[in-house]
Tab-separated table of C-alpha atoms in Angstrom:
chain	number	residue	atom	x	y	z
A	28	UNK	CA	94.185	79.903	72.942
A	29	UNK	CA	94.273	83.255	74.747
A	30	UNK	CA	92.383	86.545	74.467
A	31	UNK	CA	93.156	89.841	76.156
A	32	UNK	CA	90.360	91.827	77.712
A	33	UNK	CA	90.092	94.795	80.043
A	34	UNK	CA	88.236	94.145	83.280
A	35	UNK	CA	87.615	96.974	85.736
A	36	UNK	CA	88.402	96.116	89.349
A	37	UNK	CA	86.251	98.191	91.642
A	38	UNK	CA	87.808	101.598	92.170
A	39	UNK	CA	91.155	100.473	90.768
A	40	UNK	CA	92.421	101.173	87.299
A	41	UNK	CA	91.857	98.588	84.602
A	42	UNK	CA	94.260	95.663	84.445
A	43	UNK	CA	94.891	93.392	81.521
A	44	UNK	CA	93.745	89.823	81.884
A	45	UNK	CA	94.495	86.713	79.881
A	46	UNK	CA	91.640	84.304	79.392
A	47	UNK	CA	92.905	80.790	78.745
A	48	UNK	CA	90.500	78.261	77.310
A	49	UNK	CA	91.328	74.691	78.273
A	50	UNK	CA	89.682	71.306	78.110
A	51	UNK	CA	85.890	71.321	77.737
A	52	UNK	CA	86.107	75.081	77.109
A	53	UNK	CA	86.876	75.760	80.768
A	54	UNK	CA	88.844	78.937	81.211
A	55	UNK	CA	91.249	80.599	83.567
A	56	UNK	CA	91.699	84.307	84.087
A	57	UNK	CA	95.164	85.565	84.937
A	58	UNK	CA	96.035	89.142	85.788
A	59	UNK	CA	98.661	90.572	83.477
A	60	UNK	CA	99.715	93.446	85.706
A	61	UNK	CA	102.579	92.494	88.075
A	62	UNK	CA	101.250	89.543	90.022
A	63	UNK	CA	102.143	86.274	91.677
A	64	UNK	CA	100.529	83.611	89.474
A	65	UNK	CA	98.590	80.714	90.858
A	66	UNK	CA	100.174	77.312	90.439
A	67	UNK	CA	97.594	76.429	87.775
A	68	UNK	CA	98.795	79.269	85.510
A	69	UNK	CA	100.272	78.033	82.235
A	70	UNK	CA	103.723	76.573	82.922
A	71	UNK	CA	106.895	76.224	80.920
A	72	UNK	CA	108.274	73.533	83.186
A	73	UNK	CA	109.268	72.277	86.622
A	74	UNK	CA	112.516	72.066	88.597
A	75	UNK	CA	113.853	69.101	90.542
A	76	UNK	CA	117.063	69.275	92.578
A	77	UNK	CA	118.423	65.742	92.390
A	78	UNK	CA	119.491	63.696	95.451
A	79	UNK	CA	123.129	62.580	95.609
A	80	UNK	CA	125.552	61.057	98.112
A	81	UNK	CA	126.402	64.462	99.568
A	82	UNK	CA	122.820	65.061	100.722
A	83	UNK	CA	120.865	63.762	103.702
A	84	UNK	CA	119.564	61.033	101.393
A	85	UNK	CA	122.926	59.197	101.381
A	86	UNK	CA	121.705	56.361	103.623
A	87	UNK	CA	118.740	55.592	101.307
A	88	UNK	CA	119.952	57.041	98.009
A	89	UNK	CA	118.709	54.337	95.623
A	90	UNK	CA	115.262	54.343	97.231
A	91	UNK	CA	114.755	58.092	96.957
A	92	UNK	CA	116.226	58.266	93.453
A	93	UNK	CA	113.552	55.802	92.310
A	94	UNK	CA	110.942	58.240	93.607
A	95	UNK	CA	112.617	61.151	91.819
A	96	UNK	CA	112.756	59.121	88.597
A	97	UNK	CA	109.011	58.455	88.881
A	98	UNK	CA	108.323	62.173	89.346
A	99	UNK	CA	110.701	63.122	86.524
A	100	UNK	CA	109.057	60.622	84.190
A	101	UNK	CA	105.593	62.130	84.657
A	102	UNK	CA	106.790	65.726	84.386
A	103	UNK	CA	108.912	65.193	81.273
A	104	UNK	CA	106.018	63.503	79.466
A	105	UNK	CA	104.282	66.862	79.439
A	106	UNK	CA	106.595	69.766	80.251
A	107	UNK	CA	110.217	70.779	80.385
A	108	UNK	CA	112.082	69.535	83.435
A	109	UNK	CA	115.071	71.372	84.887
A	110	UNK	CA	117.328	69.132	86.961
A	111	UNK	CA	119.805	70.885	89.257
A	112	UNK	CA	122.645	68.562	90.205
A	113	UNK	CA	126.416	68.464	90.683
A	114	UNK	CA	126.407	65.177	88.730
A	115	UNK	CA	124.508	65.607	85.436
A	116	UNK	CA	126.173	62.654	83.743
A	117	UNK	CA	125.293	60.376	86.643
A	118	UNK	CA	121.674	61.535	86.562
A	119	UNK	CA	121.507	60.912	82.806
A	120	UNK	CA	122.502	57.304	83.459
A	121	UNK	CA	119.702	56.961	86.003
A	122	UNK	CA	116.906	58.434	83.890
A	123	UNK	CA	117.732	58.053	80.187
A	124	UNK	CA	116.009	54.681	79.780
A	125	UNK	CA	112.622	55.854	81.096
A	126	UNK	CA	112.435	59.667	80.920
A	127	UNK	CA	111.724	61.779	77.827
A	128	UNK	CA	115.192	63.283	77.534
A	129	UNK	CA	114.100	65.831	74.908
A	130	UNK	CA	112.342	67.699	77.704
A	131	UNK	CA	115.258	67.587	80.177
A	132	UNK	CA	117.451	70.594	80.932
A	133	UNK	CA	120.397	70.346	83.329
A	134	UNK	CA	121.949	72.906	85.637
A	135	UNK	CA	125.293	71.696	86.974
A	136	UNK	CA	125.756	73.121	90.469
A	137	UNK	CA	126.564	72.169	94.036
A	138	UNK	CA	123.576	71.466	96.286
A	139	UNK	CA	122.972	70.870	99.984
A	140	UNK	CA	119.705	69.026	99.543
A	141	UNK	CA	116.718	68.521	97.253
A	142	UNK	CA	113.876	70.822	98.340
A	143	UNK	CA	113.416	72.871	95.156
A	144	UNK	CA	110.147	74.328	96.405
A	145	UNK	CA	112.029	76.230	99.072
A	146	UNK	CA	115.238	77.264	97.311
A	147	UNK	CA	113.808	77.740	93.812
A	148	UNK	CA	112.981	81.133	92.309
A	149	UNK	CA	109.512	82.524	92.982
A	150	UNK	CA	108.196	83.936	89.718
A	151	UNK	CA	106.235	87.145	89.249
A	152	UNK	CA	104.558	87.897	85.915
A	153	UNK	CA	104.085	91.218	84.155
A	154	UNK	CA	103.233	92.319	80.648
A	155	UNK	CA	106.947	92.566	79.820
A	156	UNK	CA	107.792	89.060	81.048
A	157	UNK	CA	108.720	87.101	84.185
A	158	UNK	CA	110.732	88.283	87.174
A	159	UNK	CA	112.620	85.675	89.175
A	160	UNK	CA	112.638	86.593	92.851
A	161	UNK	CA	115.522	85.114	94.813
A	162	UNK	CA	114.791	84.986	98.543
A	163	UNK	CA	117.038	83.603	101.245
A	164	UNK	CA	116.453	79.986	102.213
A	165	UNK	CA	117.937	79.429	105.672
A	166	UNK	CA	117.119	75.761	106.202
A	167	UNK	CA	113.651	76.403	107.637
A	168	UNK	CA	114.784	78.677	110.399
A	169	UNK	CA	118.468	77.704	110.543
A	170	UNK	CA	117.788	74.008	111.153
A	171	UNK	CA	119.923	72.730	108.267
A	172	UNK	CA	122.770	73.861	106.003
A	173	UNK	CA	121.597	75.802	102.950
A	174	UNK	CA	124.581	77.791	101.643
A	175	UNK	CA	124.864	75.850	98.362
A	176	UNK	CA	121.115	75.756	97.774
A	177	UNK	CA	120.998	79.528	98.186
A	178	UNK	CA	123.213	79.967	95.128
A	179	UNK	CA	121.152	77.819	92.763
A	180	UNK	CA	118.746	80.478	91.480
A	181	UNK	CA	121.410	83.066	90.690
A	182	UNK	CA	123.525	80.429	88.974
A	183	UNK	CA	120.533	79.255	86.918
A	184	UNK	CA	119.821	82.802	85.734
A	185	UNK	CA	123.476	83.504	84.956
A	186	UNK	CA	123.679	80.254	82.971
A	187	UNK	CA	120.586	81.200	80.983
A	188	UNK	CA	118.706	78.127	82.177
A	189	UNK	CA	116.096	80.305	83.871
A	190	UNK	CA	114.989	83.246	81.738
A	191	UNK	CA	113.594	86.409	83.250
A	192	UNK	CA	114.678	89.437	85.223
A	193	UNK	CA	116.669	88.383	88.282
A	194	UNK	CA	115.417	90.180	91.405
A	195	UNK	CA	117.586	90.027	94.529
A	196	UNK	CA	115.362	89.579	97.587
A	197	UNK	CA	118.036	87.932	99.714
A	198	UNK	CA	117.376	90.341	102.559
A	199	UNK	CA	114.177	88.423	103.339
A	200	UNK	CA	113.784	84.749	104.277
A	201	UNK	CA	110.973	83.055	102.372
A	202	UNK	CA	110.279	79.548	101.104
A	203	UNK	CA	107.984	78.705	98.223
A	204	UNK	CA	106.223	76.074	100.320
A	205	UNK	CA	105.188	78.715	102.834
A	206	UNK	CA	102.909	80.688	100.485
A	207	UNK	CA	99.883	79.934	98.302
A	208	UNK	CA	98.632	82.383	95.659
A	209	UNK	CA	95.208	82.436	94.005
A	210	UNK	CA	96.663	84.509	91.152
A	211	UNK	CA	94.155	87.261	91.872
A	212	UNK	CA	95.878	89.058	94.728
A	213	UNK	CA	95.261	86.772	97.709
A	214	UNK	CA	98.084	85.018	99.557
A	215	UNK	CA	97.407	82.155	101.973
A	216	UNK	CA	100.058	81.408	104.602
A	217	UNK	CA	100.477	80.134	108.157
A	218	UNK	CA	101.387	82.545	110.904
A	219	UNK	CA	103.544	79.930	112.632
A	220	UNK	CA	105.886	79.724	109.647
A	221	UNK	CA	106.049	83.288	108.362
A	222	UNK	CA	106.294	84.741	111.867
A	223	UNK	CA	108.993	82.299	112.965
A	224	UNK	CA	111.652	84.263	114.914
A	225	UNK	CA	114.428	82.365	113.107
A	226	UNK	CA	113.349	83.630	109.701
A	227	UNK	CA	112.569	87.337	109.806
A	228	UNK	CA	112.490	87.834	113.561
A	229	UNK	CA	113.454	91.493	113.280
A	230	UNK	CA	110.029	92.178	111.726
A	231	UNK	CA	106.579	91.940	113.287
A	232	UNK	CA	103.420	90.629	111.637
A	233	UNK	CA	102.345	94.011	110.318
A	234	UNK	CA	105.756	94.642	108.783
A	235	UNK	CA	105.950	91.160	107.234
A	236	UNK	CA	102.497	91.496	105.734
A	237	UNK	CA	103.365	94.920	104.348
A	238	UNK	CA	106.482	93.466	102.729
A	239	UNK	CA	104.533	90.605	101.181
A	240	UNK	CA	101.779	92.885	99.888
A	241	UNK	CA	104.282	95.272	98.348
A	242	UNK	CA	106.580	92.611	96.894
A	243	UNK	CA	103.861	90.438	95.374
A	244	UNK	CA	101.358	93.251	94.612
A	245	UNK	CA	98.730	91.653	96.823
A	246	UNK	CA	95.264	92.710	97.803
A	247	UNK	CA	95.516	90.818	101.094
A	248	UNK	CA	97.102	88.014	103.115
A	249	UNK	CA	94.972	85.310	104.722
A	250	UNK	CA	96.751	84.143	107.870
A	251	UNK	CA	96.035	80.585	108.954
A	252	UNK	CA	96.753	80.374	112.681
A	253	UNK	CA	96.244	76.658	113.275
A	254	UNK	CA	97.364	73.349	111.855
A	255	UNK	CA	100.536	71.284	112.062
A	256	UNK	CA	101.877	67.844	111.201
A	257	UNK	CA	104.059	65.781	113.502
A	258	UNK	CA	107.591	65.436	112.162
A	259	UNK	CA	107.360	68.569	110.023
A	260	UNK	CA	110.619	70.587	109.892
A	261	UNK	CA	109.106	73.622	108.177
A	262	UNK	CA	107.103	75.187	111.028
A	263	UNK	CA	103.844	74.340	109.242
A	264	UNK	CA	104.304	75.194	105.590
A	265	UNK	CA	100.966	75.985	104.026
A	266	UNK	CA	101.571	73.408	101.266
A	267	UNK	CA	101.319	70.623	103.835
A	268	UNK	CA	97.959	71.829	105.147
A	269	UNK	CA	95.770	73.849	102.760
A	270	UNK	CA	96.027	74.645	99.042
A	271	UNK	CA	94.284	76.894	96.547
A	272	UNK	CA	92.758	74.837	93.722
A	273	UNK	CA	91.015	77.809	92.096
A	274	UNK	CA	90.302	81.378	93.237
A	275	UNK	CA	87.266	80.115	95.163
A	276	UNK	CA	88.349	76.605	96.221
A	277	UNK	CA	90.690	75.405	98.968
A	278	UNK	CA	91.627	71.771	99.564
A	279	UNK	CA	92.771	71.071	103.107
A	280	UNK	CA	93.773	68.212	105.389
A	281	UNK	CA	90.926	67.076	107.618
A	282	UNK	CA	91.394	64.964	110.728
A	283	UNK	CA	88.249	63.142	111.959
A	284	UNK	CA	89.862	60.874	114.558
A	285	UNK	CA	89.471	62.568	117.929
A	286	UNK	CA	92.225	60.346	119.323
A	287	UNK	CA	94.767	61.531	116.759
A	288	UNK	CA	97.314	64.027	118.070
A	289	UNK	CA	96.482	66.328	115.151
A	290	UNK	CA	92.738	66.470	115.745
A	291	UNK	CA	92.474	69.661	117.791
A	292	UNK	CA	94.853	71.760	115.675
A	293	UNK	CA	93.415	70.583	112.353
A	294	UNK	CA	89.860	71.040	113.569
A	295	UNK	CA	90.661	74.631	114.548
A	296	UNK	CA	92.273	75.102	111.128
A	297	UNK	CA	89.121	73.801	109.456
A	298	UNK	CA	86.945	76.167	111.463
A	299	UNK	CA	89.153	79.135	110.594
A	300	UNK	CA	89.054	78.235	106.895
A	301	UNK	CA	85.261	78.399	107.105
A	302	UNK	CA	85.534	82.057	108.169
A	303	UNK	CA	87.673	83.065	105.181
A	304	UNK	CA	86.001	84.850	102.279
A	305	UNK	CA	86.934	85.264	98.637
A	306	UNK	CA	87.664	88.725	97.243
A	307	UNK	CA	84.007	88.870	96.186
A	308	UNK	CA	82.888	88.174	99.765
A	309	UNK	CA	81.718	84.584	99.362
A	310	UNK	CA	82.779	81.623	101.519
A	311	UNK	CA	85.388	79.404	99.939
A	312	UNK	CA	84.409	76.011	98.593
A	313	UNK	CA	86.303	73.763	101.004
A	314	UNK	CA	87.308	70.258	99.966
A	315	UNK	CA	88.513	67.945	102.719
A	316	UNK	CA	91.493	65.727	101.969
A	317	UNK	CA	91.878	62.648	104.177
A	318	UNK	CA	94.389	62.505	106.953
A	319	UNK	CA	96.980	59.882	106.091
A	320	UNK	CA	97.244	56.978	108.502
A	321	UNK	CA	100.119	57.217	110.934
A	322	UNK	CA	103.511	56.544	109.355
A	323	UNK	CA	106.246	55.866	111.904
A	324	UNK	CA	109.921	55.170	111.215
A	325	UNK	CA	112.325	54.475	114.069
A	326	UNK	CA	109.781	55.725	116.568
A	327	UNK	CA	109.148	59.041	114.808
A	328	UNK	CA	105.836	59.973	113.192
A	329	UNK	CA	106.388	61.364	109.708
A	330	UNK	CA	104.411	64.223	108.079
A	331	UNK	CA	102.508	62.274	105.420
A	332	UNK	CA	100.042	64.667	103.752
A	333	UNK	CA	97.892	64.623	100.640
A	334	UNK	CA	97.940	68.415	100.436
A	335	UNK	CA	101.465	68.252	98.981
A	336	UNK	CA	100.330	67.889	95.359
A	337	UNK	CA	101.785	69.577	92.260
A	338	UNK	CA	99.527	71.318	89.726
A	339	UNK	CA	100.832	71.154	86.161
A	340	UNK	CA	99.315	71.898	82.753
A	341	UNK	CA	96.213	69.664	82.719
A	342	UNK	CA	97.724	67.191	85.228
A	343	UNK	CA	97.932	67.056	89.021
A	344	UNK	CA	100.605	64.845	90.561
A	345	UNK	CA	99.828	63.855	94.137
A	346	UNK	CA	101.663	61.824	96.779
A	347	UNK	CA	100.505	58.364	97.784
A	348	UNK	CA	101.613	56.381	100.829
A	349	UNK	CA	100.605	52.760	100.091
A	350	UNK	CA	97.330	53.356	101.947
A	351	UNK	CA	94.773	52.169	99.349
A	352	UNK	CA	91.655	53.677	100.904
A	353	UNK	CA	93.233	57.042	101.743
A	354	UNK	CA	95.142	57.222	98.470
A	355	UNK	CA	91.934	56.596	96.514
A	356	UNK	CA	89.920	59.092	98.550
A	357	UNK	CA	92.578	61.780	98.056
A	358	UNK	CA	92.416	61.195	94.310
A	359	UNK	CA	88.632	61.571	94.369
A	360	UNK	CA	88.875	64.885	96.200
A	361	UNK	CA	91.535	66.212	93.835
A	362	UNK	CA	89.466	65.126	90.830
A	363	UNK	CA	86.571	67.136	92.250
A	364	UNK	CA	88.871	70.115	92.702
A	365	UNK	CA	90.370	69.744	89.216
A	366	UNK	CA	87.623	68.179	87.047
A	367	UNK	CA	89.456	68.824	83.757
A	368	UNK	CA	92.823	67.488	84.930
A	369	UNK	CA	94.255	64.009	85.025
A	370	UNK	CA	95.122	63.023	88.602
A	371	UNK	CA	98.252	60.859	88.919
A	372	UNK	CA	99.547	59.364	92.151
A	373	UNK	CA	103.240	58.820	92.902
A	374	UNK	CA	104.466	56.721	95.827
A	375	UNK	CA	106.213	59.234	98.104
A	376	UNK	CA	106.968	57.057	101.109
A	377	UNK	CA	110.654	57.631	100.430
A	378	UNK	CA	110.297	61.412	100.544
A	379	UNK	CA	108.578	61.580	103.906
A	380	UNK	CA	111.511	59.787	105.511
A	381	UNK	CA	113.221	63.175	105.210
A	382	UNK	CA	110.021	64.967	106.293
A	383	UNK	CA	108.809	66.260	102.922
A	384	UNK	CA	106.725	65.121	99.973
A	385	UNK	CA	106.017	65.679	96.278
A	386	UNK	CA	105.300	69.414	96.195
A	387	UNK	CA	108.298	70.076	98.425
A	388	UNK	CA	110.779	68.686	95.886
A	389	UNK	CA	109.339	70.532	92.873
A	390	UNK	CA	109.118	74.155	91.722
A	391	UNK	CA	106.989	75.096	88.732
A	392	UNK	CA	107.893	77.958	86.385
A	393	UNK	CA	105.352	79.865	84.283
A	394	UNK	CA	105.513	80.240	80.507
A	395	UNK	CA	108.660	82.007	79.321
A	396	UNK	CA	110.999	80.905	82.118
A	397	UNK	CA	112.207	77.517	80.847
A	398	UNK	CA	112.929	77.001	77.144
């Protein structure tokens, strides 16, 4: 259920808030003035962009499609699932026996690849409904082709699959995996990614922060200056390293092996996270996720990370890597972060062969976007 209350914010004018009561009478507070919702805000559904023979998955298509089917199965049990694909009939054949088809929506369109987190619409919420912000995705700094993926959001809005006001932000390069919102006006991001010269190199840090604050109606941006994963194509997306779990809690990847190549950078990241403060001035509650054991394919270390989880309505889906001890420990940490949610692991060893994981291939949409 939801109630609307007025809460004064310091010297600012009153904003409307929605108080959502969930399991065990826990509640969430969401600003109703224009804001970038947290991932745990009530959702209408999730998008997957399905792998096909024209993508980089061609050499291992059956393997990765099994992973996508597993993800689709869990999502469609609970929420609507939008599948973007040039081959809807083929996808129906793959999923119809195991997926709740009543919750499936299709968008027929050409695609370069499958990373919905980075080419999907970023949703803003206001009292009069959602706005779907369409930023440019340039293949993580012009590393890969992205022309077809860049047309998906506009096509989805024009087809009526995504509902909301379309907002053209194609003059700015931004991926959904590069930003984390607490829903209360704080954005968490890495400086390495957002300041990459191959994204918005014509702008400096001050100008980029000003754009983000204005566009997303932010109080502030927390810049994380350290942290990386070997094999990562994204220039250190925040969703591979550190994630908001509530307005006062951050889960992050911790490396304790001093002989691991990641130790120094992740230790510095951990120390910087300790210096961050909530809007009320308190230290964040920091929850350390384990560092996955080294995964190497054809001599290349892959960016296996437990930070790449997806928050849904009352469920968190997280990636596993057939590492029983680490997989179990990651689940324990996420259960601590989300005590009222069910934590479900999905084997994502297929996904990291193309340098991504579970969160990277999904994009959630708040209530009112998918119907």
